Amino acid sequence: MLYMGTPRDYEFYVAARVMLQTLLHFKVDADLVVIASQDVPLKWRKTLKDEGVKVVVVNDIPNPYRDQGGFDMRFMFTLNKIYAWSLTEYQRVVMLDADNLFLQKTDELFQCGQFCAAFINPCIFHTGLFVLEPSNETFSTMMHDIQMKKENKDGADQGFITNHFSDLLDRPMFHPPANGSRLSGLFRLPLGYQMDASYFYLKLRWNVPCGPNSVITFPSVPMLKPWYWWSWPTLPLGLSWHQKRVATIGYTSESPLLTAEAIFFLITMFTAILVRQHFATAEKMPTMKSCLERAPCGDGRTFQNIAVKLLVLIAVAGSFLLPFLIIPTTVHPFMGWGVLLLGSASLLTVVINVFQLPVFPVMTPWLLGFGALLVLGSPFYSNGIVRALSIAGYTAFATPILCWGVLRVIARVDHSTEREPLMAWTAVRTSDPPSETLMKLC
């Protein structure tokens, strides 16, 4: 299902393409169908069709629960999922959210009954993957319940469908018949069809005993979905999702922009280095003078000191924030982190030059951040507990070093504002008489 109106429409479109292409790669014995809202861009629909997907265009179902307390606006049109019951040309439909990661084909799900879903919560089944038998009667009943504003705890598809099939917990577990026949009735799906990604992080491997380990789901914080490059290495499974993308649709849409950004940051860095070398050479010339030789500055020194400290803090933070904001959100983590490290190093070089700061203390956050990536992303941990202890140990190691770097920068700013105004050095032409020497005042 695809609909518009959230800040992350494009990301979910990319996620849907990766999932569907993964299913095609597994050669599933089924049609691939996307239920798309009318306002889904025509270009997106065409791309899906070109990739072998059938697109069913529907009108958004008005959400009568949008005014209830705690409603999340990003779920405004998730009730469109109900349209799956209107696909009566099919005998069974497996309805999927875009954040499912398939490890193998699951054609046996089409043998399940009229409704089947997995419980990743002990008492509430998850609507990220469920099996249904299309029925105009069921579809009409559901639409009537929506219009009558039948109880719905979250105002989205999860609350509505779980309320409609409220007795699923008491139903038997699904076991596909060996003869390939279809079952009748309602069934619980084994957890292996909806393995919550959080289960992985304790042992850093999959070992779900009930049912095949077939599908991973990511019902996590929206900004840590696996397609976001920054979700790895905090959540290691993000790399697994991107491996699927490499094998399916690739990164051709984002690569040109990312390459241009990398070139820009390289040019900026080299320019800043050349400028620094030029000024370093100029400061050693005997014809250099500074306002150190002038009288002490006025009472504005304290304000200037605070202002410069704030400017340095903002500049250093911006050196990391600016690259983060302009990197395409769904690129491979190695690409995203690589450009972030390059961009932040480039801009930190500019900050060092502008404020005449010591190199190593200013680069301390960059170096510690790079170290954090190595610690978080290491593939050699035996389990999640060892990984957590390693992260805690690195944090204890890095914190005093970071504090040292901050204090060194503050000390340099204090020294500069007390004795040397910012960029105070001024070249003097040897042909000029001393009386015409241009000096910068405080």
mmCIF file of C-alpha atoms in Angstrom, residues 99-374:
data_model
loop_
_atom_site.group_PDB
_atom_site.id
_atom_site.type_symbol
_atom_site.label_atom_id
_atom_site.label_comp_id
_atom_site.label_asym_id
_atom_site.label_seq_id
_atom_site.Cartn_x
_atom_site.Cartn_y
_atom_site.Cartn_z
ATOM 1 C CA ASP A 99 9.228 -2.495 6.097
ATOM 2 C CA ASN A 100 9.201 -6.280 5.717
ATOM 3 C CA LEU A 101 12.531 -7.894 4.860
ATOM 4 C CA PHE A 102 12.097 -11.325 3.246
ATOM 5 C CA LEU A 103 14.785 -13.923 3.865
ATOM 6 C CA GLN A 104 13.100 -16.583 1.721
ATOM 7 C CA LYS A 105 9.917 -17.149 -0.265
ATOM 8 C CA THR A 106 6.730 -17.770 1.701
ATOM 9 C CA ASP A 107 4.295 -19.146 -0.864
ATOM 10 C CA GLU A 108 2.863 -21.513 1.761
ATOM 11 C CA LEU A 109 1.068 -18.535 3.301
ATOM 12 C CA PHE A 110 -1.481 -18.741 0.468
ATOM 13 C CA GLN A 111 -2.649 -22.017 2.015
ATOM 14 C CA CYS A 112 -3.834 -20.235 5.168
ATOM 15 C CA GLY A 113 -7.486 -19.513 5.945
ATOM 16 C CA GLN A 114 -9.824 -16.526 5.761
ATOM 17 C CA PHE A 115 -7.586 -14.472 8.055
ATOM 18 C CA CYS A 116 -4.154 -15.229 9.526
ATOM 19 C CA ALA A 117 -1.674 -13.003 11.378
ATOM 20 C CA ALA A 118 1.302 -13.281 13.733
ATOM 21 C CA PHE A 119 1.494 -12.103 17.344
ATOM 22 C CA ILE A 120 4.724 -10.213 17.962
ATOM 23 C CA ASN A 121 3.004 -8.772 21.020
ATOM 24 C CA PRO A 122 1.754 -11.469 23.444
ATOM 25 C CA CYS A 123 -1.849 -10.288 23.148
ATOM 26 C CA ILE A 124 -2.084 -8.223 19.946
ATOM 27 C CA PHE A 125 -1.358 -9.477 16.445
ATOM 28 C CA HIS A 126 0.651 -7.367 14.010
ATOM 29 C CA THR A 127 -0.880 -6.076 10.782
ATOM 30 C CA GLY A 128 2.473 -5.673 9.028
ATOM 31 C CA LEU A 129 1.842 -9.059 7.366
ATOM 32 C CA PHE A 130 -1.427 -10.955 7.294
ATOM 33 C CA VAL A 131 -3.282 -13.375 5.037
ATOM 34 C CA LEU A 132 -6.873 -12.774 3.997
ATOM 35 C CA GLU A 133 -9.536 -14.153 1.724
ATOM 36 C CA PRO A 134 -10.951 -11.301 -0.396
ATOM 37 C CA SER A 135 -14.682 -10.842 0.057
ATOM 38 C CA ASN A 136 -16.997 -8.044 -1.003
ATOM 39 C CA GLU A 137 -19.174 -8.823 1.997
ATOM 40 C CA THR A 138 -16.267 -8.437 4.448
ATOM 41 C CA PHE A 139 -15.116 -5.289 2.649
ATOM 42 C CA SER A 140 -18.621 -3.743 2.901
ATOM 43 C CA THR A 141 -18.869 -4.662 6.585
ATOM 44 C CA MET A 142 -15.515 -3.054 7.322
ATOM 45 C CA MET A 143 -16.369 0.106 5.407
ATOM 46 C CA HIS A 144 -19.634 0.346 7.350
ATOM 47 C CA ASP A 145 -17.762 -0.098 10.648
ATOM 48 C CA ILE A 146 -15.373 2.714 9.671
ATOM 49 C CA GLN A 147 -18.259 5.027 8.815
ATOM 50 C CA MET A 148 -19.923 4.173 12.139
ATOM 51 C CA LYS A 149 -16.613 4.897 13.863
ATOM 52 C CA LYS A 150 -16.363 1.504 15.478
ATOM 53 C CA GLU A 151 -13.862 1.281 18.342
ATOM 54 C CA ASN A 152 -10.272 1.734 17.195
ATOM 55 C CA LYS A 153 -7.586 2.257 19.841
ATOM 56 C CA ASP A 154 -4.924 3.832 17.612
ATOM 57 C CA GLY A 155 -7.119 5.219 14.836
ATOM 58 C CA ALA A 156 -5.096 3.289 12.231
ATOM 59 C CA ASP A 157 -5.269 -0.070 10.486
ATOM 60 C CA GLN A 158 -3.660 -1.877 13.445
ATOM 61 C CA GLY A 159 -6.380 -0.936 15.909
ATOM 62 C CA PHE A 160 -9.223 -1.410 13.448
ATOM 63 C CA ILE A 161 -8.242 -4.858 12.145
ATOM 64 C CA THR A 162 -7.297 -6.238 15.563
ATOM 65 C CA ASN A 163 -10.694 -5.164 16.847
ATOM 66 C CA HIS A 164 -12.434 -6.771 13.855
ATOM 67 C CA PHE A 165 -10.678 -10.119 14.461
ATOM 68 C CA SER A 166 -10.611 -9.843 18.235
ATOM 69 C CA ASP A 167 -10.682 -13.616 18.879
ATOM 70 C CA LEU A 168 -7.632 -14.518 16.780
ATOM 71 C CA LEU A 169 -5.570 -15.270 19.914
ATOM 72 C CA ASP A 170 -7.811 -18.286 20.601
ATOM 73 C CA ARG A 171 -7.378 -19.706 17.101
ATOM 74 C CA PRO A 172 -5.037 -22.593 16.194
ATOM 75 C CA MET A 173 -1.513 -22.175 14.858
ATOM 76 C CA PHE A 174 -1.079 -22.336 11.096
ATOM 77 C CA HIS A 175 0.754 -25.367 9.723
ATOM 78 C CA PRO A 176 0.706 -25.591 5.915
ATOM 79 C CA PRO A 177 -0.773 -28.873 4.644
ATOM 80 C CA ALA A 178 1.796 -31.028 2.879
ATOM 81 C CA ASN A 179 -0.579 -31.647 -0.033
ATOM 82 C CA GLY A 180 -0.788 -27.929 -0.865
ATOM 83 C CA SER A 181 -4.498 -27.575 -0.033
ATOM 84 C CA ARG A 182 -5.991 -24.386 1.431
ATOM 85 C CA LEU A 183 -7.273 -24.239 4.971
ATOM 86 C CA SER A 184 -10.542 -22.694 6.088
ATOM 87 C CA GLY A 185 -10.959 -20.522 9.167
ATOM 88 C CA LEU A 186 -8.789 -18.171 11.179
ATOM 89 C CA PHE A 187 -5.225 -19.023 12.229
ATOM 90 C CA ARG A 188 -2.309 -17.591 14.128
ATOM 91 C CA LEU A 189 0.888 -17.384 12.097
ATOM 92 C CA PRO A 190 4.170 -18.592 13.630
ATOM 93 C CA LEU A 191 6.447 -15.808 14.810
ATOM 94 C CA GLY A 192 8.973 -16.675 12.079
ATOM 95 C CA TYR A 193 6.742 -14.856 9.584
ATOM 96 C CA GLN A 194 7.038 -11.580 11.530
ATOM 97 C CA MET A 195 10.326 -11.590 13.404
ATOM 98 C CA ASP A 196 10.574 -8.292 15.245
ATOM 99 C CA ALA A 197 14.032 -6.851 14.526
ATOM 100 C CA SER A 198 14.498 -6.182 18.241
ATOM 101 C CA TYR A 199 14.718 -9.957 18.845
ATOM 102 C CA PHE A 200 17.941 -10.009 16.844
ATOM 103 C CA TYR A 201 19.920 -7.644 18.996
ATOM 104 C CA LEU A 202 20.272 -9.830 22.091
ATOM 105 C CA LYS A 203 22.201 -12.640 20.379
ATOM 106 C CA LEU A 204 22.995 -10.872 17.078
ATOM 107 C CA ARG A 205 21.568 -13.816 15.161
ATOM 108 C CA TRP A 206 18.186 -15.286 14.380
ATOM 109 C CA ASN A 207 16.934 -18.276 16.321
ATOM 110 C CA VAL A 208 13.137 -18.180 16.351
ATOM 111 C CA PRO A 209 12.075 -21.757 17.123
ATOM 112 C CA CYS A 210 8.419 -21.565 16.094
ATOM 113 C CA GLY A 211 8.046 -21.682 12.331
ATOM 114 C CA PRO A 212 10.429 -20.773 9.511
ATOM 115 C CA ASN A 213 12.653 -17.735 9.970
ATOM 116 C CA SER A 214 11.263 -16.080 6.844
ATOM 117 C CA VAL A 215 10.391 -12.390 7.356
ATOM 118 C CA ILE A 216 11.886 -9.610 9.473
ATOM 119 C CA THR A 217 9.721 -6.640 10.407
ATOM 120 C CA PHE A 218 10.871 -3.263 11.753
ATOM 121 C CA PRO A 219 8.106 -1.775 13.952
ATOM 122 C CA SER A 220 10.578 0.662 15.461
ATOM 123 C CA VAL A 221 11.041 4.409 15.719
ATOM 124 C CA PRO A 222 10.136 5.786 12.249
ATOM 125 C CA MET A 223 13.480 7.560 11.828
ATOM 126 C CA LEU A 224 15.354 4.291 12.457
ATOM 127 C CA LYS A 225 13.717 2.289 9.693
ATOM 128 C CA PRO A 226 16.347 0.144 7.947
ATOM 129 C CA TRP A 227 16.432 2.133 4.706
ATOM 130 C CA TYR A 228 17.797 5.251 6.431
ATOM 131 C CA TRP A 229 21.587 5.246 6.123
ATOM 132 C CA TRP A 230 22.079 6.523 9.666
ATOM 133 C CA SER A 231 20.170 3.565 11.210
ATOM 134 C CA TRP A 232 23.340 1.513 10.761
ATOM 135 C CA PRO A 233 25.450 0.781 12.781
ATOM 136 C CA THR A 234 23.133 1.589 15.708
ATOM 137 C CA LEU A 235 20.799 -1.093 14.326
ATOM 138 C CA PRO A 236 23.001 -3.622 12.475
ATOM 139 C CA LEU A 237 20.095 -5.113 10.488
ATOM 140 C CA GLY A 238 19.961 -1.949 8.399
ATOM 141 C CA LEU A 239 22.885 -3.351 6.447
ATOM 142 C CA SER A 240 20.851 -6.469 5.608
ATOM 143 C CA TRP A 241 18.114 -4.319 4.108
ATOM 144 C CA HIS A 242 20.633 -2.403 1.990
ATOM 145 C CA GLN A 243 22.124 -5.676 0.765
ATOM 146 C CA LYS A 244 18.665 -6.433 -0.633
ATOM 147 C CA ARG A 245 18.596 -3.020 -2.289
ATOM 148 C CA VAL A 246 22.023 -3.556 -3.851
ATOM 149 C CA ALA A 247 20.711 -6.816 -5.308
ATOM 150 C CA THR A 248 17.492 -5.231 -6.646
ATOM 151 C CA ILE A 249 16.999 -1.555 -7.547
ATOM 152 C CA GLY A 250 20.459 -0.183 -6.668
ATOM 153 C CA TYR A 251 21.216 3.498 -5.981
ATOM 154 C CA THR A 252 21.192 5.103 -9.429
ATOM 155 C CA SER A 253 18.694 7.783 -8.386
ATOM 156 C CA GLU A 254 20.805 9.104 -5.494
ATOM 157 C CA SER A 255 24.355 8.494 -6.752
ATOM 158 C CA PRO A 256 24.747 11.658 -8.919
ATOM 159 C CA LEU A 257 23.769 13.989 -6.059
ATOM 160 C CA LEU A 258 25.958 12.139 -3.578
ATOM 161 C CA THR A 259 28.923 12.295 -5.964
ATOM 162 C CA ALA A 260 28.446 16.046 -6.457
ATOM 163 C CA GLU A 261 28.358 16.577 -2.694
ATOM 164 C CA ALA A 262 31.570 14.563 -2.224
ATOM 165 C CA ILE A 263 33.359 16.605 -4.921
ATOM 166 C CA PHE A 264 32.182 19.868 -3.325
ATOM 167 C CA PHE A 265 33.480 18.825 0.097
ATOM 168 C CA LEU A 266 36.827 17.718 -1.365
ATOM 169 C CA ILE A 267 37.291 21.068 -3.110
ATOM 170 C CA THR A 268 36.314 22.915 0.067
ATOM 171 C CA MET A 269 38.798 20.911 2.142
ATOM 172 C CA PHE A 270 41.718 21.393 -0.234
ATOM 173 C CA THR A 271 40.970 25.106 -0.547
ATOM 174 C CA ALA A 272 40.869 25.487 3.242
ATOM 175 C CA ILE A 273 44.171 23.623 3.609
ATOM 176 C CA LEU A 274 45.856 25.832 0.995
ATOM 177 C CA VAL A 275 44.563 28.980 2.682
ATOM 178 C CA ARG A 276 45.821 27.763 6.049
ATOM 179 C CA GLN A 277 49.278 27.051 4.602
ATOM 180 C CA HIS A 278 49.352 30.506 3.048
ATOM 181 C CA PHE A 279 48.544 32.237 6.338
ATOM 182 C CA ALA A 280 50.937 29.982 8.245
ATOM 183 C CA THR A 281 53.733 31.111 5.917
ATOM 184 C CA ALA A 282 52.677 34.738 6.118
ATOM 185 C CA GLU A 283 52.731 34.728 9.935
ATOM 186 C CA LYS A 284 56.439 33.822 9.924
ATOM 187 C CA MET A 285 57.439 36.805 7.758
ATOM 188 C CA PRO A 286 59.249 39.630 9.561
ATOM 189 C CA THR A 287 56.933 42.160 7.942
ATOM 190 C CA MET A 288 53.930 40.863 9.900
ATOM 191 C CA LYS A 289 52.392 42.878 12.685
ATOM 192 C CA SER A 290 49.406 42.397 14.946
ATOM 193 C CA CYS A 291 47.394 44.500 17.308
ATOM 194 C CA LEU A 292 49.288 42.885 20.176
ATOM 195 C CA GLU A 293 51.442 46.009 19.936
ATOM 196 C CA ARG A 294 48.458 48.217 20.465
ATOM 197 C CA ALA A 295 46.779 49.309 23.652
ATOM 198 C CA PRO A 296 44.446 46.926 25.523
ATOM 199 C CA CYS A 297 40.964 46.588 24.098
ATOM 200 C CA GLY A 298 37.883 48.091 25.636
ATOM 201 C CA ASP A 299 35.187 46.794 27.947
ATOM 202 C CA GLY A 300 33.525 44.818 25.154
ATOM 203 C CA ARG A 301 36.048 42.009 25.541
ATOM 204 C CA THR A 302 33.803 39.838 27.793
ATOM 205 C CA PHE A 303 30.900 40.037 25.374
ATOM 206 C CA GLN A 304 33.198 39.283 22.457
ATOM 207 C CA ASN A 305 34.593 36.261 24.293
ATOM 208 C CA ILE A 306 31.134 34.796 24.851
ATOM 209 C CA ALA A 307 30.042 35.597 21.304
ATOM 210 C CA VAL A 308 33.109 33.915 19.782
ATOM 211 C CA LYS A 309 32.593 30.821 21.938
ATOM 212 C CA LEU A 310 28.994 30.567 20.762
ATOM 213 C CA LEU A 311 30.057 31.048 17.169
ATOM 214 C CA VAL A 312 32.670 28.307 17.476
ATOM 215 C CA LEU A 313 30.129 25.942 19.058
ATOM 216 C CA ILE A 314 27.578 26.640 16.326
ATOM 217 C CA ALA A 315 30.209 26.305 13.597
ATOM 218 C CA VAL A 316 31.462 22.947 14.894
ATOM 219 C CA ALA A 317 27.934 21.585 15.311
ATOM 220 C CA GLY A 318 26.980 22.896 11.877
ATOM 221 C CA SER A 319 29.970 21.124 10.352
ATOM 222 C CA PHE A 320 28.262 17.840 11.202
ATOM 223 C CA LEU A 321 24.653 18.944 10.777
ATOM 224 C CA LEU A 322 24.918 20.473 7.290
ATOM 225 C CA PRO A 323 26.298 17.328 5.564
ATOM 226 C CA PHE A 324 23.772 15.203 7.452
ATOM 227 C CA LEU A 325 20.868 17.288 6.161
ATOM 228 C CA ILE A 326 21.877 17.266 2.493
ATOM 229 C CA ILE A 327 22.820 13.576 2.127
ATOM 230 C CA PRO A 328 19.977 11.605 0.450
ATOM 231 C CA THR A 329 18.206 9.661 3.177
ATOM 232 C CA THR A 330 18.067 6.217 1.549
ATOM 233 C CA VAL A 331 21.644 5.771 0.305
ATOM 234 C CA HIS A 332 23.789 2.870 1.463
ATOM 235 C CA PRO A 333 25.150 3.402 5.010
ATOM 236 C CA PHE A 334 28.741 3.187 3.808
ATOM 237 C CA MET A 335 28.006 5.918 1.265
ATOM 238 C CA GLY A 336 26.092 8.105 3.718
ATOM 239 C CA TRP A 337 28.605 7.867 6.555
ATOM 240 C CA GLY A 338 31.494 8.290 4.136
ATOM 241 C CA VAL A 339 30.148 11.574 2.777
ATOM 242 C CA LEU A 340 29.214 12.726 6.287
ATOM 243 C CA LEU A 341 32.771 12.129 7.506
ATOM 244 C CA LEU A 342 34.221 13.829 4.431
ATOM 245 C CA GLY A 343 31.844 16.780 4.661
ATOM 246 C CA SER A 344 32.302 17.326 8.392
ATOM 247 C CA ALA A 345 36.116 17.112 8.078
ATOM 248 C CA SER A 346 35.984 19.625 5.241
ATOM 249 C CA LEU A 347 33.851 22.124 7.157
ATOM 250 C CA LEU A 348 35.834 21.659 10.372
ATOM 251 C CA THR A 349 38.937 22.620 8.391
ATOM 252 C CA VAL A 350 37.185 25.850 7.447
ATOM 253 C CA VAL A 351 36.227 26.468 11.094
ATOM 254 C CA ILE A 352 39.851 25.932 12.182
ATOM 255 C CA ASN A 353 41.038 28.515 9.643
ATOM 256 C CA VAL A 354 38.380 31.130 10.328
ATOM 257 C CA PHE A 355 38.743 31.065 14.109
ATOM 258 C CA GLN A 356 42.490 30.241 14.144
ATOM 259 C CA LEU A 357 41.899 27.178 16.344
ATOM 260 C CA PRO A 358 44.223 24.236 17.125
ATOM 261 C CA VAL A 359 43.666 21.335 14.751
ATOM 262 C CA PHE A 360 43.556 18.278 17.000
ATOM 263 C CA PRO A 361 41.126 19.601 19.673
ATOM 264 C CA VAL A 362 38.681 20.759 16.989
ATOM 265 C CA MET A 363 38.937 17.423 15.166
ATOM 266 C CA THR A 364 38.389 15.448 18.404
ATOM 267 C CA PRO A 365 34.588 14.996 17.862
ATOM 268 C CA TRP A 366 35.281 13.792 14.310
ATOM 269 C CA LEU A 367 37.918 11.280 15.428
ATOM 270 C CA LEU A 368 35.769 10.008 18.300
ATOM 271 C CA GLY A 369 32.762 9.735 15.978
ATOM 272 C CA PHE A 370 34.779 7.659 13.548
ATOM 273 C CA GLY A 371 35.861 5.446 16.420
ATOM 274 C CA ALA A 372 32.242 5.059 17.520
ATOM 275 C CA LEU A 373 31.323 3.829 14.031
ATOM 276 C CA LEU A 374 34.049 1.194 14.255
#
